[in-house]
PDB file of C-alpha atoms in Angstrom:
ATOM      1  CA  UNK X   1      58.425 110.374  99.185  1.00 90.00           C
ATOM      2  CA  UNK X   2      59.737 113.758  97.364  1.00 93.00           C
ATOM      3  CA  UNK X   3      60.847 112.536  94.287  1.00 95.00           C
ATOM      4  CA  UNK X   4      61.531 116.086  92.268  1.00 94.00           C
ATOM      5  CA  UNK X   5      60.975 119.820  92.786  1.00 93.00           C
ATOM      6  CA  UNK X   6      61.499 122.604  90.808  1.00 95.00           C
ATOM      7  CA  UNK X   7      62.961 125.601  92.977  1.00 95.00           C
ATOM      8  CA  UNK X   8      61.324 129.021  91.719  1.00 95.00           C
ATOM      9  CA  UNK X   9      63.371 132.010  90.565  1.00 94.00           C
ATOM     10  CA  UNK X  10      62.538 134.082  93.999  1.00 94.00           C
ATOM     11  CA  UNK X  11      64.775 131.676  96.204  1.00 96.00           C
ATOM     12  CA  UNK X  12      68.731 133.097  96.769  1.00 95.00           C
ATOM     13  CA  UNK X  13      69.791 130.355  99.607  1.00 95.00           C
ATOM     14  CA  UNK X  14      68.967 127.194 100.659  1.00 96.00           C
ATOM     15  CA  UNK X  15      69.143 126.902 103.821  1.00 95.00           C
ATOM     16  CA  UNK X  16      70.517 124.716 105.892  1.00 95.00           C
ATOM     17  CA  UNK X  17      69.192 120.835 106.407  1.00 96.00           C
ATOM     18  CA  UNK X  18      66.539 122.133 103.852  1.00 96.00           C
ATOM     19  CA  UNK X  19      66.074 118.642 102.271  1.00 96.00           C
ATOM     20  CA  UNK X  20      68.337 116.702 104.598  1.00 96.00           C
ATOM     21  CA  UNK X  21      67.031 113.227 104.388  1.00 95.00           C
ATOM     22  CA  UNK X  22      64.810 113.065 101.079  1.00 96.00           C
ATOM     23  CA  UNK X  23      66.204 109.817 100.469  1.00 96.00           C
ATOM     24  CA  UNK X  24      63.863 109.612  97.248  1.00 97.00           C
ATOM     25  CA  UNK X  25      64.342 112.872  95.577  1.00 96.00           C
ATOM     26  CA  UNK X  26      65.758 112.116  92.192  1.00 94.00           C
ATOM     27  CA  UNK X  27      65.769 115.016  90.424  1.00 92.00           C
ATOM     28  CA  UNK X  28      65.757 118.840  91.607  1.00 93.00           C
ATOM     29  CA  UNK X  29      66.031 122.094  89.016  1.00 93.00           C
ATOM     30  CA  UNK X  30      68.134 125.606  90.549  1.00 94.00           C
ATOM     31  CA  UNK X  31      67.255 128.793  89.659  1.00 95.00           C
ATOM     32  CA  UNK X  32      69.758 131.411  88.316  1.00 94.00           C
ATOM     33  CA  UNK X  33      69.107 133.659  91.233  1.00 94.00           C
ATOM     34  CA  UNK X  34      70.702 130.961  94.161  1.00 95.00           C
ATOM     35  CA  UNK X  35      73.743 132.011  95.446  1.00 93.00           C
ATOM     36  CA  UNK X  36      74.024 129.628  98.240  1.00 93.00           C
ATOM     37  CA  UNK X  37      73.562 126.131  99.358  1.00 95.00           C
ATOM     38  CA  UNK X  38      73.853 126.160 103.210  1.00 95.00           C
ATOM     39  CA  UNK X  39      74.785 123.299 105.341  1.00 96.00           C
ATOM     40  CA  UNK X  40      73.350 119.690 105.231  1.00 97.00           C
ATOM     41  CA  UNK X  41      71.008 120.941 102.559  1.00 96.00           C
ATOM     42  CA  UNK X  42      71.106 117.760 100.449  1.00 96.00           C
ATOM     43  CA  UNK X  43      72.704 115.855 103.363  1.00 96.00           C
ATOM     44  CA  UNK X  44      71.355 112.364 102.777  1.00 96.00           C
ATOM     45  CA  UNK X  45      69.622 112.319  99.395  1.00 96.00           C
ATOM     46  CA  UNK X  46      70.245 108.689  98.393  1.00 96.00           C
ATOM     47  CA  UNK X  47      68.205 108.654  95.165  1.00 97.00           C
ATOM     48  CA  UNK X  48      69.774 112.129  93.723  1.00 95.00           C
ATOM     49  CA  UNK X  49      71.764 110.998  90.372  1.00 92.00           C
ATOM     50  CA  UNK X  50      73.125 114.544  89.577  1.00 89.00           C
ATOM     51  CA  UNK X  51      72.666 117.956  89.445  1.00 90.00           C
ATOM     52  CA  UNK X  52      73.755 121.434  88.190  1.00 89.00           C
ATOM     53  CA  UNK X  53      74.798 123.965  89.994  1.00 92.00           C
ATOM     54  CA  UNK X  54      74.068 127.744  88.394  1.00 93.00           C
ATOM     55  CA  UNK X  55      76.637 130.317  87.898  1.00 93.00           C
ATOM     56  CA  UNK X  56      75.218 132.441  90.521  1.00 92.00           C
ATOM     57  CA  UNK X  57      76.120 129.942  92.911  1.00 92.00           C
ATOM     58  CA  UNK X  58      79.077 131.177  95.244  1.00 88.00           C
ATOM     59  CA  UNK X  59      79.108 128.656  98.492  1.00 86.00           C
ATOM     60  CA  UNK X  60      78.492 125.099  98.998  1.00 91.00           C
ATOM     61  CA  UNK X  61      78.178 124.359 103.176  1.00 91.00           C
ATOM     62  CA  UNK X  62      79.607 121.574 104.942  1.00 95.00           C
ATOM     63  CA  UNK X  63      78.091 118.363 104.066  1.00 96.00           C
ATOM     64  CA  UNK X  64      76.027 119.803 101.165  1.00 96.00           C
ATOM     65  CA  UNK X  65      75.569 116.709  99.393  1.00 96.00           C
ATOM     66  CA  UNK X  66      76.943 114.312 101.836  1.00 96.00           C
ATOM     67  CA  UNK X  67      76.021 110.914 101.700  1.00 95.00           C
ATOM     68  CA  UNK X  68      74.261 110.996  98.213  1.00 96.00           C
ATOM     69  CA  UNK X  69      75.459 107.477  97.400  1.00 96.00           C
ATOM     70  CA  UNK X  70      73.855 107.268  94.193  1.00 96.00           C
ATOM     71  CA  UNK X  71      74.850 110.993  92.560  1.00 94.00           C
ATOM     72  CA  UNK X  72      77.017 110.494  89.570  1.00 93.00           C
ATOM     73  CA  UNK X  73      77.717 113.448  88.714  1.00 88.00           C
ATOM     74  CA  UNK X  74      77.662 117.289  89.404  1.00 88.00           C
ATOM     75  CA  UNK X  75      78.440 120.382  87.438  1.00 85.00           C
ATOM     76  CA  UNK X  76      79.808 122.881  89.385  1.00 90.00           C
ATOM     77  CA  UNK X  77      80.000 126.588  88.463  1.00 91.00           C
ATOM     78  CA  UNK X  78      82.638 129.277  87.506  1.00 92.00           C
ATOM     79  CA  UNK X  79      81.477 131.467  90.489  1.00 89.00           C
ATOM     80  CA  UNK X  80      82.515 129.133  93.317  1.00 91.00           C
ATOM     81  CA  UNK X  81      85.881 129.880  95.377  1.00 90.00           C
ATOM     82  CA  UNK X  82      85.486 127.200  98.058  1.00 90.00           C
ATOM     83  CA  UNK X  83      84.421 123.457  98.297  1.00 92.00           C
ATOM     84  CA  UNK X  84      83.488 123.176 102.122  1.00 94.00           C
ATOM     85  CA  UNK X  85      84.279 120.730 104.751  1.00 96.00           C
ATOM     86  CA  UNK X  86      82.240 116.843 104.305  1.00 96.00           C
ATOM     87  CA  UNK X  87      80.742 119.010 101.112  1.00 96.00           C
ATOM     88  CA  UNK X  88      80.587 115.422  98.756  1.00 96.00           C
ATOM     89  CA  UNK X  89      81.672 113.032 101.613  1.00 96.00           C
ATOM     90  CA  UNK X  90      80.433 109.683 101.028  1.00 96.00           C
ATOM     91  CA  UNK X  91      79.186 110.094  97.379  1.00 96.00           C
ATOM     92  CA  UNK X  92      80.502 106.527  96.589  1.00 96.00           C
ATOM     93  CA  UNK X  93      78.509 106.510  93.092  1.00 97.00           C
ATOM     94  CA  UNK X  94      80.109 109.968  92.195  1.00 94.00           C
ATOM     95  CA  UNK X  95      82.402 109.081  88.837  1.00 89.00           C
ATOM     96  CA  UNK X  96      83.755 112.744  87.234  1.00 82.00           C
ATOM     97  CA  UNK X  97      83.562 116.378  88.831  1.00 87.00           C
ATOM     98  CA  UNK X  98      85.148 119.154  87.602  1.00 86.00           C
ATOM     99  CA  UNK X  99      86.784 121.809  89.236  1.00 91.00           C
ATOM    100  CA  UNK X 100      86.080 125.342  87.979  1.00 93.00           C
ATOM    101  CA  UNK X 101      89.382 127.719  87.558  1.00 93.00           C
ATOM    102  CA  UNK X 102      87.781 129.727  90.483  1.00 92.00           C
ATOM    103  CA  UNK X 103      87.808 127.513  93.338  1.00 93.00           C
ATOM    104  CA  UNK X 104      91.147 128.246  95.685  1.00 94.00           C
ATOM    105  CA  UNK X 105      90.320 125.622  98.581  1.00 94.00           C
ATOM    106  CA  UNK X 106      89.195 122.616  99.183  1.00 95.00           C
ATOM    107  CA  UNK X 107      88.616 121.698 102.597  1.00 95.00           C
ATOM    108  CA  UNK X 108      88.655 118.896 104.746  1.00 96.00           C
ATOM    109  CA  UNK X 109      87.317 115.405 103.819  1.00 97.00           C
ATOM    110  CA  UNK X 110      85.742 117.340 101.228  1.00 96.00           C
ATOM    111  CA  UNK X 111      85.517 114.423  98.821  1.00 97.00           C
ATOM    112  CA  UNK X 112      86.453 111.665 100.857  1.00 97.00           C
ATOM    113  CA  UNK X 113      84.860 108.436 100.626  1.00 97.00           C
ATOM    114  CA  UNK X 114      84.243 108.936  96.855  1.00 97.00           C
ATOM    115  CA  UNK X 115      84.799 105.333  96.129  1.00 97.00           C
ATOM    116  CA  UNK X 116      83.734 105.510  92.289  1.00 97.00           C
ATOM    117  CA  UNK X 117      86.160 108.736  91.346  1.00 96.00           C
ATOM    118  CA  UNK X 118      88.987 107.708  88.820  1.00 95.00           C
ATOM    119  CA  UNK X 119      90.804 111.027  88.211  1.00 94.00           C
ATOM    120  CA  UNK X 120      90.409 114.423  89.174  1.00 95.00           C
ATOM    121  CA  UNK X 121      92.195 117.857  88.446  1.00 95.00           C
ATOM    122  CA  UNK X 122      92.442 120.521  90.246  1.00 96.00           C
ATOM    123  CA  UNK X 123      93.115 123.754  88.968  1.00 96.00           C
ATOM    124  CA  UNK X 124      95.543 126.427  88.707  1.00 96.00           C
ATOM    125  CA  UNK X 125      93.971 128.705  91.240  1.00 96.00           C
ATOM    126  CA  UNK X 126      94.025 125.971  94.098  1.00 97.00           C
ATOM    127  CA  UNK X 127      96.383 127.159  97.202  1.00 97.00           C
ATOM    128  CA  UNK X 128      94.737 125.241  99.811  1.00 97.00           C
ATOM    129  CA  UNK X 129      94.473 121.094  99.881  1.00 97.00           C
ATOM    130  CA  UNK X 130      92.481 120.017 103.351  1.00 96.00           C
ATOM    131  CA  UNK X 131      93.186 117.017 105.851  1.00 96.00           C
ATOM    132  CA  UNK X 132      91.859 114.032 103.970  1.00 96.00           C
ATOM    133  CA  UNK X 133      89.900 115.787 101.470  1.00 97.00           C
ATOM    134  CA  UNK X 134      90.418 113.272  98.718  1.00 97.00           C
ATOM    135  CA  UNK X 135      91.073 110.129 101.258  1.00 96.00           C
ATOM    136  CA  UNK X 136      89.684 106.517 100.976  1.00 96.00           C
ATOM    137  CA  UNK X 137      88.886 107.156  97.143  1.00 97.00           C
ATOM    138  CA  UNK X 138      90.350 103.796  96.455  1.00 97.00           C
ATOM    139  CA  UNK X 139      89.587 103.800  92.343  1.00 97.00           C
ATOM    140  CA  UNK X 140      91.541 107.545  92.356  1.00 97.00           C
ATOM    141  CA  UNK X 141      93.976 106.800  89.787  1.00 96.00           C
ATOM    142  CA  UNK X 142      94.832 110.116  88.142  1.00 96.00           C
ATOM    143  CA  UNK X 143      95.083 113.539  90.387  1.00 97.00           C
ATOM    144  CA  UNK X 144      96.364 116.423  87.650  1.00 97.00           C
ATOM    145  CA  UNK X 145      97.618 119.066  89.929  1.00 97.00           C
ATOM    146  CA  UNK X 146      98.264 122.694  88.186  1.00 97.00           C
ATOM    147  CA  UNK X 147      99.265 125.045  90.231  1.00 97.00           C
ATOM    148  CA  UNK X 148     102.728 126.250  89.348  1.00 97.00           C
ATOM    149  CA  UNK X 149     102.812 127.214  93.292  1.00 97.00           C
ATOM    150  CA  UNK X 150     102.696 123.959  95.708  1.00 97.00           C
ATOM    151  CA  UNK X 151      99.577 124.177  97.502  1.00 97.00           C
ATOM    152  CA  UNK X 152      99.393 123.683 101.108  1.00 97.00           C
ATOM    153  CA  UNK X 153      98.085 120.130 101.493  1.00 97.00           C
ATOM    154  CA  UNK X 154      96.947 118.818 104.767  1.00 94.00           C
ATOM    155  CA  UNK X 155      97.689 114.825 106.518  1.00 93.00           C
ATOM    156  CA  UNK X 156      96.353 112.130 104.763  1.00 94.00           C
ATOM    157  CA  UNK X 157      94.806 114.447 101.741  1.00 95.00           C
ATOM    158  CA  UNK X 158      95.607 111.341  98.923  1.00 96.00           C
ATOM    159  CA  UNK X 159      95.756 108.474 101.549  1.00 95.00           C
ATOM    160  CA  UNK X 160      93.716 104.960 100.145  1.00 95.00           C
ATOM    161  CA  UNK X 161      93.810 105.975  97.084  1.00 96.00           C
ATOM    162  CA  UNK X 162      94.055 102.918  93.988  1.00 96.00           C
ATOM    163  CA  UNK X 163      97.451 101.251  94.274  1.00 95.00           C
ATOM    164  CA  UNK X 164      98.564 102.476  90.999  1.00 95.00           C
ATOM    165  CA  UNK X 165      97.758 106.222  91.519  1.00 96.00           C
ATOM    166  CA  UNK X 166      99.880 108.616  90.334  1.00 97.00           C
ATOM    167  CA  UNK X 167     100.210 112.365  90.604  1.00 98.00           C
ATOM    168  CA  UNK X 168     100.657 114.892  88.261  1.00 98.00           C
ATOM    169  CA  UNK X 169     102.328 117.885  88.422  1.00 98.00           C
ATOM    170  CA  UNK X 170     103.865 120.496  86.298  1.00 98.00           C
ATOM    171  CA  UNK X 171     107.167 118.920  84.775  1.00 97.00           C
ATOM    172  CA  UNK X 172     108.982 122.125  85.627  1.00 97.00           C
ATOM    173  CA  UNK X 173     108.757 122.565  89.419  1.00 97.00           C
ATOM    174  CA  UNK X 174     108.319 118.179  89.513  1.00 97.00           C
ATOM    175  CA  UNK X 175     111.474 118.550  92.175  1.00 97.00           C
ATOM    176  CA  UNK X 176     109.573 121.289  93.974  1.00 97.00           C
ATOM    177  CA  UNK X 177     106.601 119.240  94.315  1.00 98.00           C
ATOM    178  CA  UNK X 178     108.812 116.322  95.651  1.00 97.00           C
ATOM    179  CA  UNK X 179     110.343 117.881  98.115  1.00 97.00           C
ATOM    180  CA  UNK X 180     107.585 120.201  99.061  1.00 97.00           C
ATOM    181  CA  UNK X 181     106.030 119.774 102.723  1.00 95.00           C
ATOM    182  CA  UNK X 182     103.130 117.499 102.876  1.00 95.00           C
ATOM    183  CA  UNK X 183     104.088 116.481  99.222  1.00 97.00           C
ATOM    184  CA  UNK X 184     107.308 114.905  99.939  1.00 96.00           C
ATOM    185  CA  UNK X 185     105.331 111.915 101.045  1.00 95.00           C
ATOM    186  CA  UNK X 186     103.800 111.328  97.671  1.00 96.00           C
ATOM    187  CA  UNK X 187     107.400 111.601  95.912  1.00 96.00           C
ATOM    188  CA  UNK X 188     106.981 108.201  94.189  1.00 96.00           C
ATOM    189  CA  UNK X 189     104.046 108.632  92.786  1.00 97.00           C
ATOM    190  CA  UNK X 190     104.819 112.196  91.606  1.00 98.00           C
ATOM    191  CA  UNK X 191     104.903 112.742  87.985  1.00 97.00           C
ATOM    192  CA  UNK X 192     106.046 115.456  85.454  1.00 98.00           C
ATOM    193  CA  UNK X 193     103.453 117.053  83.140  1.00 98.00           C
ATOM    194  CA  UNK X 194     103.362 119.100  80.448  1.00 97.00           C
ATOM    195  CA  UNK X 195     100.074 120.836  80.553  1.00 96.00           C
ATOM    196  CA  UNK X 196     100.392 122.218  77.132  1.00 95.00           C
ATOM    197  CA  UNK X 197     100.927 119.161  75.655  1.00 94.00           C
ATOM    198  CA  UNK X 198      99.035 116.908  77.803  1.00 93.00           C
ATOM    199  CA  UNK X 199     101.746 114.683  77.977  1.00 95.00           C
ATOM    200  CA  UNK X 200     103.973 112.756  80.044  1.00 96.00           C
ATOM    201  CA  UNK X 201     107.520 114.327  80.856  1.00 95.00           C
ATOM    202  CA  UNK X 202     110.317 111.841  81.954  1.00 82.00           C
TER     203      UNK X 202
END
């Protein structure tokens, strides 16, 4: 029957399964001195509509928030290099996320399932795309990808997305892209970009 909770400026991690299972926790405040969220620590918080992530935050565990059907939204910080495996799996209410410049992986299924998602970019500093990370998002339209560099992308990373999706990439190495391994099957719906811009290059 946890509904919210205020975390006090002594904690660094929470651990993991901490509040697995608080179906009704709405609402929950970090402190500036958490650096990690382990494993299953929001795992199955129905009710939670968003959250914010501080800056001192460096590691979200596997299925950190998954199954949080009703969280909209989450603000995730500067500090973080790696989105873990099942970390937002099944967060079918989840509409925008944004993708700090520091994160270089995203792992498997790490968004998959996120029904309600309509774009998403991922930044410059991504290498690393995991097996099905962003699969059965089926109202994914818009996936801005700016790495200059093709990132490694695993099977099925953009599979069930919406039927008009398209994918973004910078105009210059658009042939790159296309022909790139685990890209080439997404050569349709591959699209030039100028980032600069923000437009559309034929």
């Amino acid at each position: 029957s946890l509904k919210s909770i205020t975390i006090p400026k002594s904690v660094t991690d929470i651990g993991g399964g901490a509040f697995s299972g608080c179906s009704s926790l709405q609402s929950i405040t970090l402190p500036e001195s958490l650096t990690r969220i382990d494993f299953d620590a929001f795992q199955g918080c129905s009710s939670l509509q968003s959250i914010t992530l501080p800056e001192s935050v460096t590691s979200i565990g596997n299925r950190a928030f998954y199954n949080c059907s009703s969280l909209q939204s989450i603000t995730l910080p500067e500090s973080l290099t790696i989105i873990d495996e099942y970390a937002f799996l099944g967060c079918s209410s989840l509409q925008s996320i944004t993708l700090p410049e520091s994160v270089t992986s995203i792992d498997k299924d790490a968004f998959s399932g996120c029904s309600s998602l309509q774009s998403i970019t991922l930044p410059e500093s991504v290498t690393s795309i995991g097996k099905e990370s962003f699969c059965n998002c089926s109202s994914l339209e818009k996936i801005y990808v700016k790495p200059q560099n093709c990132p490694k992308v695993g099977d099925s990373s953009f599979y069930k997305n919406a039927p008009s999706r398209k994918i973004y990439v910078p105009y210059k190495v658009r042939d790159a892209y296309k022909k790139a391994e685990g890209w080439s099957k997404y050569a349709d719906d591959i699209v030039g970009y100028d980032y600069e811009n923000n437009k559309v290059v034929e």
